[in-house]
Short mmCIF file of C-alpha atoms and ligand atoms in Angstrom, two decimals:
data_model
loop_
_atom_site.label_atom_id
_atom_site.label_comp_id
_atom_site.label_asym_id
_atom_site.label_seq_id
_atom_site.Cartn_x
_atom_site.Cartn_y
_atom_site.Cartn_z
CA MET A 1 -9.43 2.40 -61.05
CA LYS A 2 -12.44 2.29 -58.73
CA MET A 3 -14.02 -1.08 -57.99
CA TRP A 4 -17.46 0.04 -59.18
CA SER A 5 -17.23 3.01 -61.60
CA GLY A 6 -18.81 1.47 -64.74
CA ARG A 7 -22.42 2.54 -64.22
CA PHE A 8 -21.63 6.06 -63.05
CA ARG A 9 -21.64 9.12 -65.33
CA GLN A 10 -20.54 11.67 -62.72
CA PRO A 11 -17.53 11.65 -60.43
CA LEU A 12 -17.95 11.59 -56.66
CA ASP A 13 -18.14 14.81 -54.74
CA PRO A 14 -14.52 15.07 -53.49
CA GLU A 15 -15.52 15.78 -49.91
CA PHE A 16 -17.94 12.83 -49.87
CA GLU A 17 -15.29 10.64 -51.42
CA ARG A 18 -12.83 11.38 -48.62
CA TRP A 19 -15.50 11.13 -45.96
CA GLN A 20 -16.78 7.69 -46.96
CA GLN A 21 -13.42 5.98 -47.31
CA SER A 22 -12.36 3.54 -44.57
CA PHE A 23 -8.74 2.95 -45.53
CA SER A 24 -7.51 5.31 -42.80
CA PHE A 25 -8.65 2.72 -40.23
CA ASP A 26 -9.16 -0.58 -42.08
CA ARG A 27 -5.53 -0.56 -43.31
CA ARG A 28 -4.78 -2.40 -40.10
CA LEU A 29 -6.68 -5.36 -41.57
CA LEU A 30 -4.16 -5.63 -44.42
CA ARG A 31 -2.51 -8.86 -43.26
CA TYR A 32 -5.89 -10.58 -42.93
CA GLU A 33 -7.03 -9.20 -46.28
CA LEU A 34 -3.89 -10.64 -47.87
CA SER A 35 -4.28 -14.11 -46.37
CA ALA A 36 -8.00 -14.23 -47.20
CA SER A 37 -7.17 -13.15 -50.77
CA GLY A 38 -4.57 -15.92 -51.00
CA ALA A 39 -7.17 -18.51 -49.98
CA HIS A 40 -9.66 -17.11 -52.50
CA ALA A 41 -7.04 -17.18 -55.29
CA THR A 42 -6.35 -20.86 -54.61
CA ALA A 43 -10.07 -21.63 -54.81
CA LEU A 44 -10.26 -19.69 -58.10
CA LYS A 45 -7.47 -21.80 -59.54
CA ASN A 46 -9.26 -25.01 -58.45
CA ALA A 47 -12.46 -23.70 -60.06
CA GLY A 48 -10.59 -23.22 -63.33
CA VAL A 49 -10.81 -19.41 -63.29
CA LEU A 50 -7.07 -18.89 -62.85
CA SER A 51 -4.29 -20.80 -64.58
CA ALA A 52 -1.48 -22.22 -62.46
CA ASP A 53 0.81 -19.39 -63.62
CA GLU A 54 -1.78 -16.75 -62.83
CA LEU A 55 -2.21 -18.16 -59.34
CA ILE A 56 1.55 -18.06 -58.73
CA SER A 57 1.74 -14.52 -60.00
CA ILE A 58 -1.15 -13.40 -57.75
CA LEU A 59 0.26 -15.14 -54.68
CA GLN A 60 3.66 -13.58 -55.29
CA GLY A 61 2.03 -10.17 -55.73
CA LEU A 62 0.18 -10.56 -52.42
CA GLU A 63 3.42 -11.54 -50.70
CA GLN A 64 5.19 -8.50 -52.16
CA ILE A 65 2.44 -6.22 -50.84
CA SER A 66 2.92 -7.74 -47.42
CA GLN A 67 6.68 -7.15 -47.55
CA LYS A 68 6.31 -3.58 -48.76
CA ALA A 69 3.88 -2.81 -45.96
CA ALA A 70 6.27 -4.29 -43.42
CA SER A 71 9.26 -2.31 -44.64
CA SER A 72 7.68 1.11 -45.15
CA THR A 73 4.76 2.80 -43.45
CA ALA A 74 4.67 5.35 -46.30
CA PHE A 75 3.54 2.54 -48.60
CA LEU A 76 0.17 2.72 -46.88
CA ASN A 77 -0.29 6.44 -47.57
CA ASP A 78 -2.80 6.16 -50.36
CA ASP A 79 -5.49 8.84 -50.58
CA GLU A 80 -7.17 7.13 -53.50
CA ALA A 81 -7.76 3.78 -51.81
CA GLU A 82 -11.40 3.52 -50.77
CA ASP A 83 -10.74 0.71 -48.35
CA VAL A 84 -8.24 -2.07 -47.68
CA HIS A 85 -9.87 -4.25 -50.38
CA HIS A 86 -9.47 -1.55 -53.01
CA PHE A 87 -5.90 -0.86 -51.85
CA VAL A 88 -4.85 -4.49 -52.36
CA GLU A 89 -6.42 -4.63 -55.82
CA LYS A 90 -4.69 -1.37 -56.86
CA GLN A 91 -1.30 -2.52 -55.59
CA LEU A 92 -1.66 -5.95 -57.10
CA VAL A 93 -2.41 -4.54 -60.54
CA ALA A 94 0.51 -2.12 -60.19
CA LEU A 95 2.79 -5.05 -59.38
CA ILE A 96 1.60 -7.84 -61.69
CA GLY A 97 -0.54 -6.09 -64.30
CA GLU A 98 -4.13 -6.74 -65.43
CA VAL A 99 -4.17 -10.33 -64.20
CA GLY A 100 -4.47 -8.72 -60.74
CA TYR A 101 -8.05 -7.78 -61.66
CA LYS A 102 -8.89 -11.50 -61.88
CA LEU A 103 -8.54 -11.88 -58.11
CA HIS A 104 -11.93 -10.33 -57.47
CA SER A 105 -13.71 -12.97 -59.60
CA GLY A 106 -16.78 -14.39 -57.88
CA ARG A 107 -16.32 -12.48 -54.63
CA SER A 108 -17.60 -9.35 -52.94
CA ARG A 109 -16.15 -6.96 -50.41
CA ASN A 110 -19.08 -7.84 -48.17
CA GLU A 111 -17.75 -11.34 -47.52
CA GLN A 112 -14.17 -10.02 -47.42
CA ILE A 113 -14.74 -7.54 -44.63
CA ALA A 114 -16.72 -10.14 -42.67
CA THR A 115 -13.77 -12.52 -43.02
CA ASP A 116 -11.05 -9.97 -42.25
CA LEU A 117 -12.84 -8.86 -39.10
CA ARG A 118 -13.23 -12.44 -37.87
CA LEU A 119 -9.52 -13.00 -38.39
CA TYR A 120 -8.71 -9.75 -36.61
CA VAL A 121 -10.92 -10.55 -33.60
CA ARG A 122 -9.53 -14.07 -33.38
CA ALA A 123 -5.95 -12.76 -33.23
CA ALA A 124 -6.92 -10.07 -30.71
CA ILE A 125 -8.58 -12.70 -28.50
CA ASP A 126 -5.41 -14.80 -28.51
CA GLN A 127 -3.31 -11.80 -27.48
CA LEU A 128 -5.77 -10.68 -24.83
CA ARG A 129 -5.99 -14.14 -23.32
CA GLU A 130 -2.23 -14.22 -23.05
CA GLU A 131 -2.21 -10.84 -21.27
CA LEU A 132 -5.03 -12.02 -19.02
CA SER A 133 -3.08 -15.10 -18.03
CA GLU A 134 -0.13 -12.86 -17.04
CA LEU A 135 -2.43 -10.63 -15.04
CA ALA A 136 -4.25 -13.45 -13.25
CA GLY A 137 -0.88 -15.13 -12.60
CA THR A 138 0.44 -11.99 -10.94
CA PHE A 139 -2.63 -11.66 -8.72
CA LEU A 140 -2.27 -15.31 -7.80
CA ASP A 141 1.42 -14.86 -6.90
CA ARG A 142 0.61 -11.88 -4.70
CA ALA A 143 -2.20 -13.89 -3.08
CA GLU A 144 0.16 -16.74 -2.31
CA GLN A 145 2.83 -14.39 -0.93
CA ALA A 146 0.31 -12.80 1.45
CA GLY A 147 0.42 -15.96 3.63
CA ASP A 148 -1.89 -15.71 6.64
CA SER A 149 -2.29 -11.92 6.62
CA ALA A 150 -5.84 -10.69 7.10
CA VAL A 151 -7.75 -7.67 5.86
CA PRO A 152 -11.24 -6.37 6.57
CA ALA A 153 -13.78 -7.58 4.04
CA TYR A 154 -16.44 -4.97 3.35
CA THR A 155 -20.13 -4.93 2.58
CA HIS A 156 -21.80 -1.56 1.92
CA LEU A 157 -18.23 -0.24 2.28
CA GLN A 158 -18.58 -0.93 6.02
CA ARG A 159 -16.16 -3.32 7.68
CA ALA A 160 -17.95 -6.67 7.78
CA GLU A 161 -15.71 -9.65 8.56
CA PRO A 162 -12.02 -10.40 8.43
CA ALA A 163 -10.75 -12.33 5.40
CA LEU A 164 -7.34 -13.55 4.33
CA VAL A 165 -5.60 -11.10 2.00
CA SER A 166 -5.11 -14.07 -0.32
CA HIS A 167 -8.86 -14.73 -0.33
CA TRP A 168 -9.54 -11.11 -1.26
CA LEU A 169 -7.00 -11.17 -4.12
CA LEU A 170 -8.36 -14.50 -5.38
CA ALA A 171 -11.70 -12.77 -5.95
CA TYR A 172 -10.01 -10.83 -8.77
CA VAL A 173 -8.36 -13.98 -10.13
CA GLU A 174 -11.84 -15.48 -10.49
CA MET A 175 -13.04 -12.44 -12.45
CA PHE A 176 -10.08 -12.51 -14.83
CA LEU A 177 -10.39 -16.25 -15.40
CA ARG A 178 -14.04 -15.75 -16.29
CA ASP A 179 -13.03 -12.96 -18.67
CA ALA A 180 -10.57 -15.28 -20.39
CA ASP A 181 -13.26 -17.93 -20.60
CA ARG A 182 -15.75 -15.54 -22.15
CA LEU A 183 -13.22 -14.62 -24.83
CA SER A 184 -12.52 -18.27 -25.53
CA ASP A 185 -16.24 -18.89 -25.90
CA CYS A 186 -16.52 -16.00 -28.35
CA ARG A 187 -13.55 -17.43 -30.28
CA LYS A 188 -15.30 -20.80 -30.69
CA ARG A 189 -18.37 -19.21 -32.23
CA LEU A 190 -16.55 -16.79 -34.51
CA ASN A 191 -14.25 -19.36 -36.04
CA VAL A 192 -16.21 -19.99 -39.26
CA CYS A 193 -15.36 -18.62 -42.67
CA PRO A 194 -17.63 -16.28 -44.69
CA LEU A 195 -15.57 -16.64 -47.90
CA GLY A 196 -17.74 -17.90 -50.74
CA SER A 197 -20.82 -16.05 -49.43
CA GLY A 198 -20.52 -13.42 -52.20
CA ALA A 199 -22.39 -10.15 -51.80
CA VAL A 200 -25.43 -11.74 -50.13
CA ALA A 201 -26.67 -14.83 -51.99
CA GLY A 202 -23.50 -16.89 -52.32
CA ALA A 203 -20.54 -16.95 -54.70
CA THR A 204 -21.22 -16.96 -58.43
CA LEU A 205 -18.40 -19.43 -59.12
CA PRO A 206 -18.03 -23.00 -57.82
CA LEU A 207 -15.51 -22.15 -55.09
CA ASP A 208 -14.35 -24.79 -52.62
CA ARG A 209 -15.49 -23.12 -49.41
CA SER A 210 -14.13 -25.81 -47.11
CA LEU A 211 -10.68 -25.43 -48.61
CA MET A 212 -10.71 -21.64 -48.10
CA ALA A 213 -11.89 -22.10 -44.51
CA GLU A 214 -9.18 -24.62 -43.82
CA LYS A 215 -6.44 -22.44 -45.30
CA LEU A 216 -7.37 -19.66 -42.89
CA GLY A 217 -7.56 -21.87 -39.81
CA PHE A 218 -11.36 -21.71 -39.56
CA ASP A 219 -13.34 -24.73 -38.36
CA GLY A 220 -15.44 -24.65 -41.55
CA PRO A 221 -17.49 -22.37 -43.81
CA THR A 222 -20.43 -20.28 -42.49
CA ALA A 223 -23.83 -21.89 -43.05
CA ASN A 224 -25.83 -19.04 -44.63
CA SER A 225 -24.59 -16.38 -47.03
CA ILE A 226 -27.15 -13.76 -45.96
CA ASP A 227 -26.20 -14.16 -42.32
CA ALA A 228 -22.49 -14.41 -43.02
CA THR A 229 -22.32 -11.07 -44.84
CA SER A 230 -24.42 -9.17 -42.30
CA ASP A 231 -23.52 -10.83 -39.00
CA ARG A 232 -21.48 -8.83 -36.51
CA ASP A 233 -22.44 -10.87 -33.45
CA PHE A 234 -18.83 -11.94 -33.02
CA ALA A 235 -17.75 -8.30 -32.86
CA ILE A 236 -20.49 -7.48 -30.37
CA GLU A 237 -19.71 -10.50 -28.18
CA PHE A 238 -16.05 -9.58 -28.26
CA VAL A 239 -16.56 -5.95 -27.30
CA GLN A 240 -19.13 -6.93 -24.66
CA SER A 241 -16.61 -9.34 -23.15
CA LEU A 242 -14.05 -6.54 -23.14
CA ALA A 243 -16.59 -4.24 -21.52
CA ILE A 244 -17.02 -6.75 -18.68
CA LEU A 245 -13.26 -7.08 -18.34
CA ALA A 246 -12.92 -3.28 -18.29
CA LEU A 247 -15.63 -3.18 -15.65
CA HIS A 248 -13.67 -5.60 -13.47
CA LEU A 249 -10.54 -3.53 -13.87
CA SER A 250 -12.46 -0.39 -13.04
CA ARG A 251 -13.84 -1.84 -9.81
CA TRP A 252 -10.37 -3.04 -8.91
CA ALA A 253 -8.92 0.41 -9.64
CA GLU A 254 -11.56 2.08 -7.50
CA GLU A 255 -10.80 -0.26 -4.60
CA MET A 256 -7.06 0.36 -4.91
CA ILE A 257 -7.62 4.12 -5.02
CA LEU A 258 -9.58 3.89 -1.77
CA PHE A 259 -7.09 1.56 -0.12
CA SER A 260 -4.13 3.77 -1.02
CA SER A 261 -5.76 6.87 0.44
CA GLN A 262 -4.81 8.26 3.87
CA GLN A 263 -8.19 7.04 5.16
CA TYR A 264 -7.09 3.40 4.69
CA GLU A 265 -3.33 3.20 4.02
CA PHE A 266 -3.63 -0.52 3.22
CA ILE A 267 -1.34 -0.21 0.19
CA GLY A 268 1.58 1.97 -0.91
CA LEU A 269 1.37 3.25 -4.51
CA PRO A 270 4.29 2.23 -6.72
CA GLU A 271 6.17 5.39 -7.72
CA ALA A 272 6.82 4.04 -11.22
CA TYR A 273 3.08 4.27 -11.93
CA SER A 274 2.14 7.44 -10.02
CA THR A 275 2.67 11.14 -10.57
CA GLY A 276 2.94 14.20 -8.35
CA SER A 277 1.06 17.44 -8.28
CA SER A 278 2.45 20.55 -9.97
CA ALA A 279 1.06 22.59 -7.09
CA MET A 280 1.13 20.49 -3.91
CA PRO A 281 4.63 19.13 -3.26
CA GLN A 282 3.47 16.34 -0.93
CA LYS A 283 1.15 14.61 -3.41
CA LYS A 284 1.52 11.14 -4.94
CA ASN A 285 -1.48 10.46 -7.14
CA PRO A 286 -2.84 7.08 -8.33
CA ASP A 287 -2.77 8.00 -12.04
CA LEU A 288 -2.62 4.49 -13.44
CA LEU A 289 -5.65 3.48 -11.41
CA GLU A 290 -7.60 6.58 -12.35
CA LEU A 291 -6.89 6.09 -16.04
CA VAL A 292 -7.89 2.42 -15.84
CA ARG A 293 -11.18 3.54 -14.30
CA GLY A 294 -11.53 6.32 -16.86
CA LYS A 295 -10.70 4.26 -19.93
CA SER A 296 -13.15 1.56 -18.90
CA GLY A 297 -15.89 4.12 -19.61
CA ARG A 298 -14.63 4.35 -23.14
CA VAL A 299 -14.85 0.56 -23.68
CA LEU A 300 -18.37 0.46 -22.25
CA GLY A 301 -19.23 3.25 -24.68
CA GLN A 302 -17.80 1.32 -27.65
CA ALA A 303 -19.91 -1.71 -26.75
CA THR A 304 -23.01 0.45 -26.84
CA ALA A 305 -21.93 2.20 -30.07
CA LEU A 306 -21.52 -1.15 -31.79
CA MET A 307 -24.94 -2.44 -30.81
CA VAL A 308 -26.66 0.79 -31.78
CA THR A 309 -24.93 0.71 -35.17
CA VAL A 310 -26.26 -2.77 -35.93
CA LYS A 311 -29.66 -2.38 -34.27
CA GLY A 312 -31.72 -0.95 -37.13
CA LEU A 313 -30.14 -2.77 -40.06
CA PRO A 314 -32.24 -4.91 -42.39
CA LEU A 315 -30.46 -7.94 -43.86
CA ALA A 316 -27.91 -8.18 -45.23
CA TYR A 317 -24.89 -5.89 -45.79
CA ASN A 318 -25.39 -2.15 -45.27
CA LYS A 319 -22.64 0.43 -45.38
CA ASP A 320 -23.43 1.32 -41.77
CA LEU A 321 -21.44 -1.82 -40.93
CA GLN A 322 -18.28 0.05 -41.85
CA GLU A 323 -18.89 1.92 -38.60
CA SER A 324 -18.55 -1.33 -36.65
CA GLN A 325 -14.80 -1.37 -37.14
CA GLU A 326 -13.51 1.52 -35.06
CA PRO A 327 -15.28 0.60 -31.79
CA LEU A 328 -13.84 -2.86 -32.21
CA PHE A 329 -10.29 -1.62 -32.78
CA ASP A 330 -10.45 0.98 -30.06
CA SER A 331 -11.68 -1.37 -27.34
CA ALA A 332 -9.12 -4.04 -28.22
CA ASP A 333 -6.31 -1.44 -28.30
CA THR A 334 -7.43 0.07 -25.02
CA LEU A 335 -7.29 -3.27 -23.21
CA LEU A 336 -4.16 -4.55 -24.89
CA GLN A 337 -2.33 -1.44 -23.71
CA MET A 338 -3.89 -1.47 -20.26
CA LEU A 339 -3.44 -5.10 -19.21
CA PRO A 340 0.39 -5.23 -19.13
CA LEU A 341 0.44 -1.94 -17.21
CA VAL A 342 -1.97 -3.29 -14.61
CA THR A 343 0.20 -6.41 -14.34
CA GLY A 344 3.28 -4.22 -13.80
CA TRP A 345 1.47 -2.14 -11.17
CA MET A 346 0.28 -5.24 -9.36
CA LYS A 347 3.80 -6.68 -9.30
CA SER A 348 5.18 -3.58 -7.61
CA VAL A 349 2.40 -2.45 -5.27
CA GLU A 350 3.34 -2.53 -1.59
CA PHE A 351 0.89 -4.18 0.80
CA HIS A 352 0.86 -2.74 4.32
CA PHE A 353 0.02 -6.02 6.01
CA GLU A 354 0.25 -4.68 9.58
CA VAL A 355 -2.20 -1.86 8.86
CA MET A 356 -4.65 -4.29 7.27
CA GLN A 357 -4.28 -6.76 10.11
CA GLN A 358 -4.70 -3.97 12.70
CA ALA A 359 -7.89 -2.91 10.96
CA THR A 360 -9.40 -6.36 11.54
CA GLN A 361 -8.94 -6.03 15.33
CA SER A 362 -11.59 -3.39 15.97
CA GLY A 363 -15.12 -2.64 14.86
CA PHE A 364 -16.71 -5.95 15.94
CA MET A 365 -15.77 -7.88 12.83
CA ASN A 366 -15.97 -10.99 15.01
CA ALA A 367 -19.64 -10.42 15.86
CA TRP A 368 -21.04 -12.99 13.45
CA ALA A 369 -18.52 -15.56 14.66
CA ALA A 370 -19.58 -14.66 18.23
CA ALA A 371 -23.23 -15.33 17.35
CA THR A 372 -22.15 -18.62 15.75
CA TYR A 373 -20.54 -19.54 19.09
CA LEU A 374 -23.97 -19.25 20.73
CA VAL A 375 -25.68 -21.13 17.88
CA LYS A 376 -23.26 -24.02 18.41
CA ARG A 377 -24.41 -24.03 22.03
CA GLY A 378 -28.03 -24.48 21.01
CA VAL A 379 -29.21 -20.84 21.06
CA PRO A 380 -31.59 -20.24 18.11
CA SER A 381 -29.83 -18.12 15.49
CA ARG A 382 -32.20 -15.12 15.63
CA LEU A 383 -31.84 -14.96 19.43
CA ALA A 384 -28.07 -15.44 19.28
CA HIS A 385 -27.92 -12.54 16.79
CA GLU A 386 -29.97 -10.41 19.13
CA ARG A 387 -27.82 -11.31 22.20
CA ILE A 388 -24.58 -10.43 20.43
CA GLY A 389 -26.24 -7.23 19.23
CA LYS A 390 -26.89 -6.39 22.87
CA ALA A 391 -23.26 -7.23 23.73
CA VAL A 392 -22.11 -4.84 20.96
CA GLN A 393 -24.38 -2.15 22.44
CA LEU A 394 -22.73 -2.69 25.83
CA CYS A 395 -19.29 -2.35 24.23
CA LEU A 396 -20.28 0.85 22.46
CA GLU A 397 -21.37 2.32 25.81
CA ARG A 398 -18.07 1.26 27.39
CA ASN A 399 -15.93 2.01 24.38
CA CYS A 400 -14.45 -1.49 24.23
CA GLU A 401 -14.42 -4.62 22.02
CA LEU A 402 -16.36 -7.88 22.60
CA HIS A 403 -13.38 -9.73 24.08
CA GLU A 404 -13.04 -6.99 26.71
CA LEU A 405 -16.43 -7.78 28.31
CA THR A 406 -16.22 -9.89 31.45
CA LEU A 407 -17.80 -13.32 31.62
CA ASP A 408 -20.29 -11.96 34.16
CA GLN A 409 -21.36 -9.19 31.82
CA LEU A 410 -21.75 -11.76 29.05
CA ARG A 411 -23.66 -14.22 31.25
CA SER A 412 -26.10 -11.46 32.16
CA LEU A 413 -27.01 -11.51 28.47
CA SER A 414 -27.10 -15.30 28.03
CA PRO A 415 -26.23 -18.27 30.26
CA ALA A 416 -24.80 -20.00 27.17
CA PHE A 417 -21.54 -17.98 27.33
CA GLY A 418 -18.51 -19.91 28.68
CA GLU A 419 -14.76 -19.29 29.19
CA ASP A 420 -14.06 -20.65 25.70
CA PHE A 421 -15.99 -17.71 24.19
CA TYR A 422 -12.82 -15.59 24.25
CA GLU A 423 -10.99 -18.17 22.15
CA ALA A 424 -13.83 -18.04 19.61
CA LEU A 425 -13.25 -14.30 19.18
CA THR A 426 -9.61 -14.42 18.08
CA LEU A 427 -8.80 -13.59 14.46
CA LYS A 428 -7.57 -17.13 13.95
CA SER A 429 -10.86 -18.67 15.11
CA VAL A 430 -12.96 -16.16 13.21
CA LEU A 431 -11.16 -17.01 9.97
CA ALA A 432 -11.32 -20.75 10.66
CA VAL A 433 -15.08 -20.67 11.22
CA HIS A 434 -15.60 -20.00 7.47
CA ASP A 435 -14.65 -23.57 6.70
CA VAL A 436 -16.62 -24.19 3.49
CA PRO A 437 -15.44 -24.45 -0.12
CA GLY A 438 -15.00 -20.88 -1.32
CA GLY A 439 -14.72 -19.56 2.26
CA THR A 440 -11.81 -17.72 3.88
CA ALA A 441 -10.67 -20.48 6.31
CA PRO A 442 -6.91 -20.90 5.63
CA ASN A 443 -7.22 -24.55 4.48
CA ARG A 444 -10.02 -23.59 2.06
CA VAL A 445 -7.97 -20.70 0.66
CA GLN A 446 -5.05 -23.09 0.14
CA GLN A 447 -7.37 -25.34 -1.88
CA ALA A 448 -8.63 -22.33 -3.83
CA ILE A 449 -5.06 -21.28 -4.70
CA GLY A 450 -4.40 -24.79 -6.00
CA ALA A 451 -7.60 -24.80 -8.06
CA ALA A 452 -6.81 -21.36 -9.52
CA ARG A 453 -3.28 -22.51 -10.41
CA LYS A 454 -4.81 -25.43 -12.31
CA LYS A 455 -7.22 -23.20 -14.22
CA LEU A 456 -4.39 -20.82 -15.04
CA TYR A 457 -2.28 -23.68 -16.26
CA SER A 458 -4.93 -24.83 -18.72
CA LEU A 459 -5.48 -21.24 -19.86
CA ARG A 460 -1.74 -21.00 -20.62
CA GLU A 461 -1.82 -24.33 -22.46
CA GLU A 462 -4.68 -23.07 -24.65
CA VAL A 463 -2.94 -19.76 -25.28
CA HIS A 464 0.22 -21.59 -26.42
CA ALA A 465 -1.77 -23.96 -28.62
CA HIS A 466 -3.15 -20.93 -30.52
CA ALA A 467 0.14 -19.07 -30.73
N1 LIG B 1 -15.30 -0.76 -46.35
C1 LIG B 1 -16.46 -1.59 -46.33
C2 LIG B 1 -16.82 -1.96 -44.87
O1 LIG B 1 -15.98 -1.79 -44.05
C3 LIG B 1 -16.21 -2.86 -47.09
C4 LIG B 1 -17.44 -3.48 -47.66
C5 LIG B 1 -17.99 -2.60 -48.74
N2 LIG B 1 -19.10 -3.20 -49.37
C6 LIG B 1 -19.93 -2.51 -50.14
N3 LIG B 1 -20.93 -3.15 -50.66
N4 LIG B 1 -19.78 -1.22 -50.35
O2 LIG B 1 -17.89 -2.36 -44.57
#
């Protein structure tokens, strides 16, 4: 029996009927639909709509549906079910008889789908935060293992200054910790319960909304029934947060693709995550990285799709909102599959520390530190910059590096140069000069590793508290 057939004289066009159903994708909300229905049934009993026996029978029916779904996927093959809400009602009536129809008393599918989706996003956030903590932890381990190795840091994709490899990897740890934080923020805001909001104006029975919220682990009931049945902000925030995460992963992938190429050779691609070419026998291609970059486009697209779906909707529920589900599922699936693979890749990638270190030795990456040397000797910064620029010009003419200029050559540019200038040009000194919080001086990077470990520790604590 349909959930709404009474006022209709004609049957649905069969093609339209198939086309408008959402059970093919909202079946994955079944477990949330069942728990929300359990909470609603309890409130119905407290409101005097169900007897104690009826409540028991409904709760047992819901439990049986859950067991059947767990033991056979074929159970979910139901062409007649319009959506997951209809499916549960049909199955319940098949299992416990007409009393099953009492479950829908005083509620609407509009509040149900809003509730199911909040429960789904909350669970997805908890899983994603766990995966993010694994990923950030792996980056942090690799950062720590890199010791005092250095790598060129780039601006405009031109070699700019040397940095510790650990400092470079910590940049990604920061991004992933922010991503985890954004998801946690989204979780805080979504954790309120729409049950009892009815179709738009509120339930028609005196249901204990706080009790239903509590049973489902929400912080409390939503404040406004019109908002609660039409709001998809939580879904948008969630997918937007995933889009930013995907963006971070895409930038990372792009950098790794560059660094693994013959032009850089900073890293060796792990064979377990690469493939060859069917034509060129010598090739090892960065497939994982390319797919991470490629799939991030898909998540960015879903974020846009979701906003465009909601953009023109008057309050409150409109069927368009059914279209908000698939972008949500697809972006969560995409990242949940991707994150453990990226973690695995990162665990097995080979860093070519000597090549990186070698690359910091040429190309005047010590030029800013050289200018700082002059500044410390009282030369005004703009003039120091200009003098070192001249020194670089001299080197380019002679095809040498700054430390290969003689003191006389240097003194012809500025009397402020002394013997100790050469010491200021070494990699060690250049790194040490960035001695500010957040800088690449080894002591600062040590502090940063400690701070990141702390943040990661509290992330893990939070993840376990929600598990
Ligand atoms: N399948 C619907 C959705 O996903 C459930 C809500 C239906 N509500 C309605 N008034 N037709 O949005």
